[in-house]
Coordinates of C-alpha atoms in Angstrom, one line a residue:
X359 CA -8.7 8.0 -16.0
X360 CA -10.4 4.9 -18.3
X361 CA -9.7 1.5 -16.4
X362 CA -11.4 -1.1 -18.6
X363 CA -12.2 -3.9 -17.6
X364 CA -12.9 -7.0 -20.3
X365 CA -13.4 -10.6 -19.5
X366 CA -15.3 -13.0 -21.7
X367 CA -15.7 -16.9 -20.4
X368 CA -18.6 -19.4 -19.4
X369 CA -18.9 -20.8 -16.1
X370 CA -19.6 -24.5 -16.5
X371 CA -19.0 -25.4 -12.8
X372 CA -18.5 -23.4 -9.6
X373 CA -15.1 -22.8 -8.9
X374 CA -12.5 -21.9 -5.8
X375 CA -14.3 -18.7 -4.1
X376 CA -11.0 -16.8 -4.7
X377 CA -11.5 -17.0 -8.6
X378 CA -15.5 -17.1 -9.3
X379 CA -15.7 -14.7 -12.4
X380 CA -18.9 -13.9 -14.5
X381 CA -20.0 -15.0 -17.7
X382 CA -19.4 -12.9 -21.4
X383 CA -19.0 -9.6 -19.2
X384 CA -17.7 -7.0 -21.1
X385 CA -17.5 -3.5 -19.2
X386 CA -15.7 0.4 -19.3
X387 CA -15.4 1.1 -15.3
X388 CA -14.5 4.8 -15.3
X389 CA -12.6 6.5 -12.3
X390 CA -13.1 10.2 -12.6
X391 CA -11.1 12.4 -10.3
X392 CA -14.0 13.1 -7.7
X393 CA -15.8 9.7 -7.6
X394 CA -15.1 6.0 -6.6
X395 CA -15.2 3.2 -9.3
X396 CA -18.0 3.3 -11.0
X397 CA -19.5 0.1 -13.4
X398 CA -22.5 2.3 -15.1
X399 CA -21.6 0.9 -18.3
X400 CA -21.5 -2.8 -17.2
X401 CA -23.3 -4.6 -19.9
X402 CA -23.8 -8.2 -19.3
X403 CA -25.4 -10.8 -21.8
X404 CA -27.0 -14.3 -20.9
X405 CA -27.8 -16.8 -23.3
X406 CA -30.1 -19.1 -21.3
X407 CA -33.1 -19.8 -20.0
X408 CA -35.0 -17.8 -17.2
X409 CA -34.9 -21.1 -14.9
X410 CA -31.3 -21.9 -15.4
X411 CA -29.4 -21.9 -12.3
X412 CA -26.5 -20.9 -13.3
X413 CA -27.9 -17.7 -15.1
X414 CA -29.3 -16.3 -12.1
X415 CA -25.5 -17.0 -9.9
X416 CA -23.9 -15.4 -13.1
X417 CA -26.1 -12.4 -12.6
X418 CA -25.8 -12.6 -8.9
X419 CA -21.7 -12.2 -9.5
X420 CA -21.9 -9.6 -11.5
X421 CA -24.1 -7.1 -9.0
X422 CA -21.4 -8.5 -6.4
X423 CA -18.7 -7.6 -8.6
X424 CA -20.5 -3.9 -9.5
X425 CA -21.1 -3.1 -6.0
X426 CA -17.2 -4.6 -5.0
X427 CA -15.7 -2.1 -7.3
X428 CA -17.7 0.4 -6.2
X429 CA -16.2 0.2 -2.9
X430 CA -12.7 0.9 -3.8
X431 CA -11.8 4.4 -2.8
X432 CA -10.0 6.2 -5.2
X433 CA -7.4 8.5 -3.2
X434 CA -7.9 11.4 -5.9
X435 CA -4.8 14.6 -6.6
X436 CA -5.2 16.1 -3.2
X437 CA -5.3 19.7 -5.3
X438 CA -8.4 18.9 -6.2
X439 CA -10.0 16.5 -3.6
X440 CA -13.5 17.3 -3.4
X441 CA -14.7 13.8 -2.4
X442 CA -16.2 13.4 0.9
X443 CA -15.7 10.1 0.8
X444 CA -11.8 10.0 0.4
X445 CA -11.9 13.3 3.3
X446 CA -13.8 10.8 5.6
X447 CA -11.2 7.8 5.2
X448 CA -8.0 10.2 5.6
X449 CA -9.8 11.1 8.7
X450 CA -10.7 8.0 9.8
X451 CA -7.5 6.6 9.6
X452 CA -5.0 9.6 10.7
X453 CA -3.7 9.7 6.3
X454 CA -2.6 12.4 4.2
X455 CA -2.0 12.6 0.2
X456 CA 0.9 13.6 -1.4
X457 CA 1.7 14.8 -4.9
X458 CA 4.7 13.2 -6.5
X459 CA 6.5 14.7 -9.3
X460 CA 6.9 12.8 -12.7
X461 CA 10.4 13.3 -13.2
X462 CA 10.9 11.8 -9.8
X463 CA 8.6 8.7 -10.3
X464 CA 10.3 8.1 -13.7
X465 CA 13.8 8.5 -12.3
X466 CA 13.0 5.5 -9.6
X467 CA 11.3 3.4 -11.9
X468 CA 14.2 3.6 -13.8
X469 CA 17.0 2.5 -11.4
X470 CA 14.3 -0.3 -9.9
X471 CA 15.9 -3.3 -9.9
X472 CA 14.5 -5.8 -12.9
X473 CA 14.7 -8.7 -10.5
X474 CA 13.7 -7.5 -6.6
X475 CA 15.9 -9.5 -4.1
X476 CA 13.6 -11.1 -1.6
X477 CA 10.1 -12.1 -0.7
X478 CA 7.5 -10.8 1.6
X479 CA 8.1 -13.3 4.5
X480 CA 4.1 -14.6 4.4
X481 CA 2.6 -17.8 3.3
X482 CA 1.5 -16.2 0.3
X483 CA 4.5 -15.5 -1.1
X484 CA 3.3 -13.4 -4.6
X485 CA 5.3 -10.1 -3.2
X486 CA 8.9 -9.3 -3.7
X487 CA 10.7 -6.0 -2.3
X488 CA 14.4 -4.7 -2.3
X489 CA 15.0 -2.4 0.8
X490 CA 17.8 0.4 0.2
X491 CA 19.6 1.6 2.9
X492 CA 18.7 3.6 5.5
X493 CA 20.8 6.3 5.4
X494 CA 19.5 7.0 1.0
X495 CA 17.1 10.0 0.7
X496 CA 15.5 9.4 -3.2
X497 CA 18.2 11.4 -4.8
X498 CA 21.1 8.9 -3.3
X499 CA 18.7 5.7 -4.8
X500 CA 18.4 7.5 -8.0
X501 CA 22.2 8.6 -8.4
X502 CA 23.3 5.4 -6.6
X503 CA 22.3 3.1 -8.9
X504 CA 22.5 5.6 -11.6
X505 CA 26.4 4.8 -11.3
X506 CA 25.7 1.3 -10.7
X507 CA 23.9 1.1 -14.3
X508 CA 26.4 3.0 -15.9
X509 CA 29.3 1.0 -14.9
X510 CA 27.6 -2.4 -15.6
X511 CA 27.1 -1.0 -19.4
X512 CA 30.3 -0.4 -19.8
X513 CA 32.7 -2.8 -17.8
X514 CA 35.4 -2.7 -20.5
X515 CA 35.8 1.0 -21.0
X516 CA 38.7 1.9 -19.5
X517 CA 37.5 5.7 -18.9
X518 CA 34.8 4.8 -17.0
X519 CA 36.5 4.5 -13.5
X520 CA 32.3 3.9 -12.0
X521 CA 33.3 6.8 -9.8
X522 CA 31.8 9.8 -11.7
X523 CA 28.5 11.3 -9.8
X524 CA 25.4 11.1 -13.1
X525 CA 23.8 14.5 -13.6
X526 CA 20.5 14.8 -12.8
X527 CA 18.4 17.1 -15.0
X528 CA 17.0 20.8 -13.3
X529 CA 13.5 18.9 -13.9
X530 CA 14.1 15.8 -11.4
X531 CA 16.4 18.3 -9.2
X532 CA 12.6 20.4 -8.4
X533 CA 10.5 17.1 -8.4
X534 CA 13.2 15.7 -5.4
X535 CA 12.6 19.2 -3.3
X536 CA 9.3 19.7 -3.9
X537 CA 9.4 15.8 -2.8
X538 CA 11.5 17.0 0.5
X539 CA 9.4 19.8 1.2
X540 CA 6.1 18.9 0.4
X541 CA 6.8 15.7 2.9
X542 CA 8.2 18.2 5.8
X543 CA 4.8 20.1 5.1
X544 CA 2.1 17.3 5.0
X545 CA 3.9 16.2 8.5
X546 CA 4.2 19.7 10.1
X547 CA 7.9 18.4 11.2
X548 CA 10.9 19.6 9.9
X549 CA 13.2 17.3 10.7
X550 CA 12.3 13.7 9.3
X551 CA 14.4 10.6 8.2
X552 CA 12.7 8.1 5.7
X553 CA 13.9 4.1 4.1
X554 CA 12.5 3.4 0.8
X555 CA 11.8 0.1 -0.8
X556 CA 10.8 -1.1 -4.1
X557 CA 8.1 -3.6 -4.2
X558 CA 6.3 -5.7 -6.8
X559 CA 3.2 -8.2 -6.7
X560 CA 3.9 -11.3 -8.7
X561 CA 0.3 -12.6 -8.9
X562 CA -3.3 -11.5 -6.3
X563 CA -3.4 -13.0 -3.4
X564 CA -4.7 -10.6 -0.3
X565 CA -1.8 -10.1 1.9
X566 CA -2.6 -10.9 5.4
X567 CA -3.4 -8.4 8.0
X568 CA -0.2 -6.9 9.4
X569 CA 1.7 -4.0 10.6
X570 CA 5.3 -2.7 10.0
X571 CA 6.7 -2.7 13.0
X572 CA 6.7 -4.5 16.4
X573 CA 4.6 -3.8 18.9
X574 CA 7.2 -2.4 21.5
X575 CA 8.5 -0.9 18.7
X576 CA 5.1 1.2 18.1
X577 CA 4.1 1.5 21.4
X578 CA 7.0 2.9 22.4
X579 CA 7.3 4.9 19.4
X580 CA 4.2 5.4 17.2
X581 CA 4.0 9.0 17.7
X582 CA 7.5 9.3 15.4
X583 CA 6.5 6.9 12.6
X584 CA 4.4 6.9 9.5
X585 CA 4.2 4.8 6.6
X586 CA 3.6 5.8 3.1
X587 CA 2.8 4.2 -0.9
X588 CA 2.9 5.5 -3.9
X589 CA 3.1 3.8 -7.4
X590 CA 6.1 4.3 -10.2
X591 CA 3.6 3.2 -13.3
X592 CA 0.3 4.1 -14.5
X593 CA -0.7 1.0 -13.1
X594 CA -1.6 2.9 -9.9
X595 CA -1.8 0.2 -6.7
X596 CA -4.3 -1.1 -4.1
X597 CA -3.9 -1.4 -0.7
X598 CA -6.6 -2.8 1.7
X599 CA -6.6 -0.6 5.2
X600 CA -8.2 -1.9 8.5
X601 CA -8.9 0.3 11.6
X602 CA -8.5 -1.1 14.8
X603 CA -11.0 0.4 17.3
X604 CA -9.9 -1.5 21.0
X605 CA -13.0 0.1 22.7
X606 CA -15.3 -1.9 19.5
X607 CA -13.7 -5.6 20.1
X608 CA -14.1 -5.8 23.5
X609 CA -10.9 -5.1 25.2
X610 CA -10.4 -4.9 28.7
X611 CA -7.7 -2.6 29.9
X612 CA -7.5 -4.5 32.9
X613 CA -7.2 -7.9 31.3
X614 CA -6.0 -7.3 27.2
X615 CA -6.5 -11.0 26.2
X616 CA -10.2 -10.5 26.9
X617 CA -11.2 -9.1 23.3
X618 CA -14.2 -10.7 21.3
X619 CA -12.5 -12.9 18.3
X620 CA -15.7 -13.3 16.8
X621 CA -15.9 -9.4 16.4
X622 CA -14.5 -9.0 12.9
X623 CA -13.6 -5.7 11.0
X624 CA -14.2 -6.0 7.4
X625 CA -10.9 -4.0 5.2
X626 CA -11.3 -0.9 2.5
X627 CA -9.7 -1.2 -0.5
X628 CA -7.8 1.5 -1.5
X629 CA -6.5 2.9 -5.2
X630 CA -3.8 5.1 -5.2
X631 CA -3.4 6.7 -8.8
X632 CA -0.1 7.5 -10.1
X633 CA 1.5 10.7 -8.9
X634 CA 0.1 10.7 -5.5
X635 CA 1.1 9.1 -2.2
X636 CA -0.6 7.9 0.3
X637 CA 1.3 8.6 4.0
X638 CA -0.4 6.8 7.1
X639 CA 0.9 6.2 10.9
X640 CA 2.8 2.8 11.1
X641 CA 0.5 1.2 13.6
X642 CA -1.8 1.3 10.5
X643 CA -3.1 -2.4 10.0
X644 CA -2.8 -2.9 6.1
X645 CA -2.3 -5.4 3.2
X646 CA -1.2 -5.3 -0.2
X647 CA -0.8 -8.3 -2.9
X648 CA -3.2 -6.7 -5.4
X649 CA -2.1 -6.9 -9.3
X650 CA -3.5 -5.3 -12.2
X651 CA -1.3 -5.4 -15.4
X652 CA 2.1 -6.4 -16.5
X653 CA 4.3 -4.8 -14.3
X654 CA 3.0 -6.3 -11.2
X655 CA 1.8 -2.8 -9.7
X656 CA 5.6 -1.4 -9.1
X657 CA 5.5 0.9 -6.2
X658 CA 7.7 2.7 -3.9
X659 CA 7.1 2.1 -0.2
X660 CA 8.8 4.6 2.4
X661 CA 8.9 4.3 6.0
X662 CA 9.2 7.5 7.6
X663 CA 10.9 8.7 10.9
X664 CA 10.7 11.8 12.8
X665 CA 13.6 12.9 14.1
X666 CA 13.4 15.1 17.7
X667 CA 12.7 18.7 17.0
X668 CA 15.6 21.7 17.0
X669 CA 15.9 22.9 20.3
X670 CA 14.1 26.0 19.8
X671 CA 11.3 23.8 18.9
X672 CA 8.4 21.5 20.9
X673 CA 10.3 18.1 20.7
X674 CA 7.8 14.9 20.6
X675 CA 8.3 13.3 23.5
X676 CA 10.7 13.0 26.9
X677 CA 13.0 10.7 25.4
X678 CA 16.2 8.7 27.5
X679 CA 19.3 8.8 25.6
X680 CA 19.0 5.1 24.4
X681 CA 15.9 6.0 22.9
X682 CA 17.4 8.7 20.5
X683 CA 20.2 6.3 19.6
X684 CA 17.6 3.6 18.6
X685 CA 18.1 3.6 14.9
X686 CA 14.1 2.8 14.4
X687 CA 14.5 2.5 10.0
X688 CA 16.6 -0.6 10.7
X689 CA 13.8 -2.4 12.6
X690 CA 10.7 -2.4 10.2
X691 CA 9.3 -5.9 10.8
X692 CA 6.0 -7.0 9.5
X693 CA 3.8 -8.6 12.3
X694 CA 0.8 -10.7 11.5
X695 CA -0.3 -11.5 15.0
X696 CA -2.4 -10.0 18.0
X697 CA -0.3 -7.0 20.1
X698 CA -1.9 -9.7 23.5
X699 CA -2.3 -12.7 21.6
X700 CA 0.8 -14.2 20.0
X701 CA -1.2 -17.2 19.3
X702 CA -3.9 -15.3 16.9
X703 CA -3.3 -13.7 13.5
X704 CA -4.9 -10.8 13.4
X705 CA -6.9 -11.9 10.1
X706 CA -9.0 -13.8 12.2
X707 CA -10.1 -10.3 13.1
X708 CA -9.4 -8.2 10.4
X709 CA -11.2 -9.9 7.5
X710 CA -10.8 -8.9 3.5
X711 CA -13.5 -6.8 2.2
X712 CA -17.1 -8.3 1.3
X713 CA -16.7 -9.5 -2.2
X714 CA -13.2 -9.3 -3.3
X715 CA -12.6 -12.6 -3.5
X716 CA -14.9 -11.9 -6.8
X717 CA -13.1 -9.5 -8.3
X718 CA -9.6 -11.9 -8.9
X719 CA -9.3 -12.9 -12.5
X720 CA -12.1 -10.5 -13.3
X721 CA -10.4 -7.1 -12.1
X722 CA -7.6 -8.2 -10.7
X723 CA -4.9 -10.5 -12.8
X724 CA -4.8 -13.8 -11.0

């Protein structure tokens, strides 16, 4: 996969740190399926004088920008994932990849709505979603609004009652089990539940730090949930990941409020290509926002439950009866503060990665 990367414009004056850029850069950054980004072929030309100031910040940016994209970890086919460094970061933070059929990711793109229905609740406000219900597996979204799209083409035709079930071709049929089963696999559970939402960045600006769920909700529960991305263009997306390591921050198990807030952990950005997933437990601290190209990175986003095992089977944990009846694909809430700490956002901790600030209206589209 070719990502190019062009931008051509002189910096007369230093600007906002979210939207320095570098000067007459013209660059191929290729992303093979076993490496990172790579910038080899970053060519850079200055048309100044050896003592100019700004010559030496222009070429200043541009190692920060090489060396930013270089640290973008490119979650590669799993098929063929040879890359330590994408092993080590699935390891590190509990993930897995997934392969996802074609004829399934052009089936949802299809039936995504044109205009998503609400906001991302944070002060940034640049991402829009559209939850489905709870109760849809993919093939309900796709055949769901399948009929929905059918009847709104044709209001005024009497013989289309809205009622009749679309066909779905023996191609997207395999894609949606090999979707089922493959999912069933990566988890090692049979029985799972999942809620899918479309989602769509309308300009970059780093999401917050932030989990899906309350904390109750994940303490009590983060055994059964996982969260999981994948993209429905050739866009691909980008999601920054953060690990939280209590024992590295200085918590005290006998007092939790005393952690070190000046003890930051810096994110990794991730790029997940088209036709993979990414699938990581819910207590995962992410952030997305990230745009590259017209369609505002259009991704799916799945939250996943598993349900308790068949009886024959190991089931996950002693659970009381109001615990199984808790409906936990309802209650996905994104939560921007410290578990101990209402008081603190968890940015304060969990800081964006060196240098990407840089990379916005250079990489990224601002």
């Amino acid at each position: 996969m070719i990502i190019t990367l062009k931008k051509s414009h002189a910096i007369d004056a230093i600007r906002d740190a979210r939207s320095e850029s570098i000067g007459s850069i013209g660059s191929t950054i290729t992303v093979d399926a076993d490496a990172p980004f790579k910038a080899d072929a970053m060519a850079t030309t200055f048309e100044c004088h050896s003592n100019d100031e700004r010559a030496a910040r222009r070429y200043n940016d541009d190692d920060a920008i090489r060396q930013s994209l270089q640290s973008i970890v490119v979650l590669n086919s799993p098929s063929n994932n040879n890359n330590p460094q994408v092993q080590s970061l699935l390891n590190k933070y509990n993930g897995h990849l997934m392969t996802i059929g074609e004829h399934l990711l052009q089936s949802l793109h299809a039936v995504a709505p044109t205009q998503l229905a609400a906001r991302v609740g944070d002060y940034n406000e640049n991402l829009f979603y559209e939850m489905q219900d709870h109760k849809k597996d993919v093939r309900s979204i796709i055949l769901d609004n399948l009929q929905v799209t059918t009847a709104a083409a044709a209001p005024n035709d009497s013989t289309n009652t809205g009622s009749s079930t679309p066909s779905l071709s023996q191609d997207l049929k395999t894609d949606i089990q090999n979707f089922e089963t493959s999912l069933r696999d990566v988890l090692k559970h049979n029985r799972l539940t999942y809620r899918g939402s479309f989602m769509r960045t309308e300009r970059t600006m780093f999401q917050p730090a932030h989990v899906d769920y309350d904390y109750p909700v994940l303490n009590e529960y983060s055994r059964k949930l996982y969260i999981a991305f994948f993209p429905l263009t050739k866009e691909g997306t980008f999601l920054q990941l953060w690990k939280d390591d209590h024992s590295s921050v200085g918590y005290d198990d006998e007092d939790c409020n005393n952690y070190d807030i000046a003890t930051t952990v810096e994110g990794t950005v991730v790029y997940i290509p088209y036709g993979n997933m990414l699938i990581v437990p819910a207590d995962t601290i992410h952030g997305g926002g990230f745009k590259r190209g017209e369609y505002g990175n259009l991704r799916f986003h799945l939250y996943i439950e598993l349900l308790e095992q068949d009886e024959n089977e190991t089931p996950i944990k002693n659970e009381t009866t109001a615990m199984k009846n808790y409906d936990l694909l309802i209650h996905p809430m994104n939560k921007y503060t410290e578990e101990y700490d209402r008081r603190r956002e968890l940015c304060e901790r969990f800081v964006d990665a060196n240098g990407l600030d840089r990379l916005i209206g250079v990489f990224f589209d601002d």
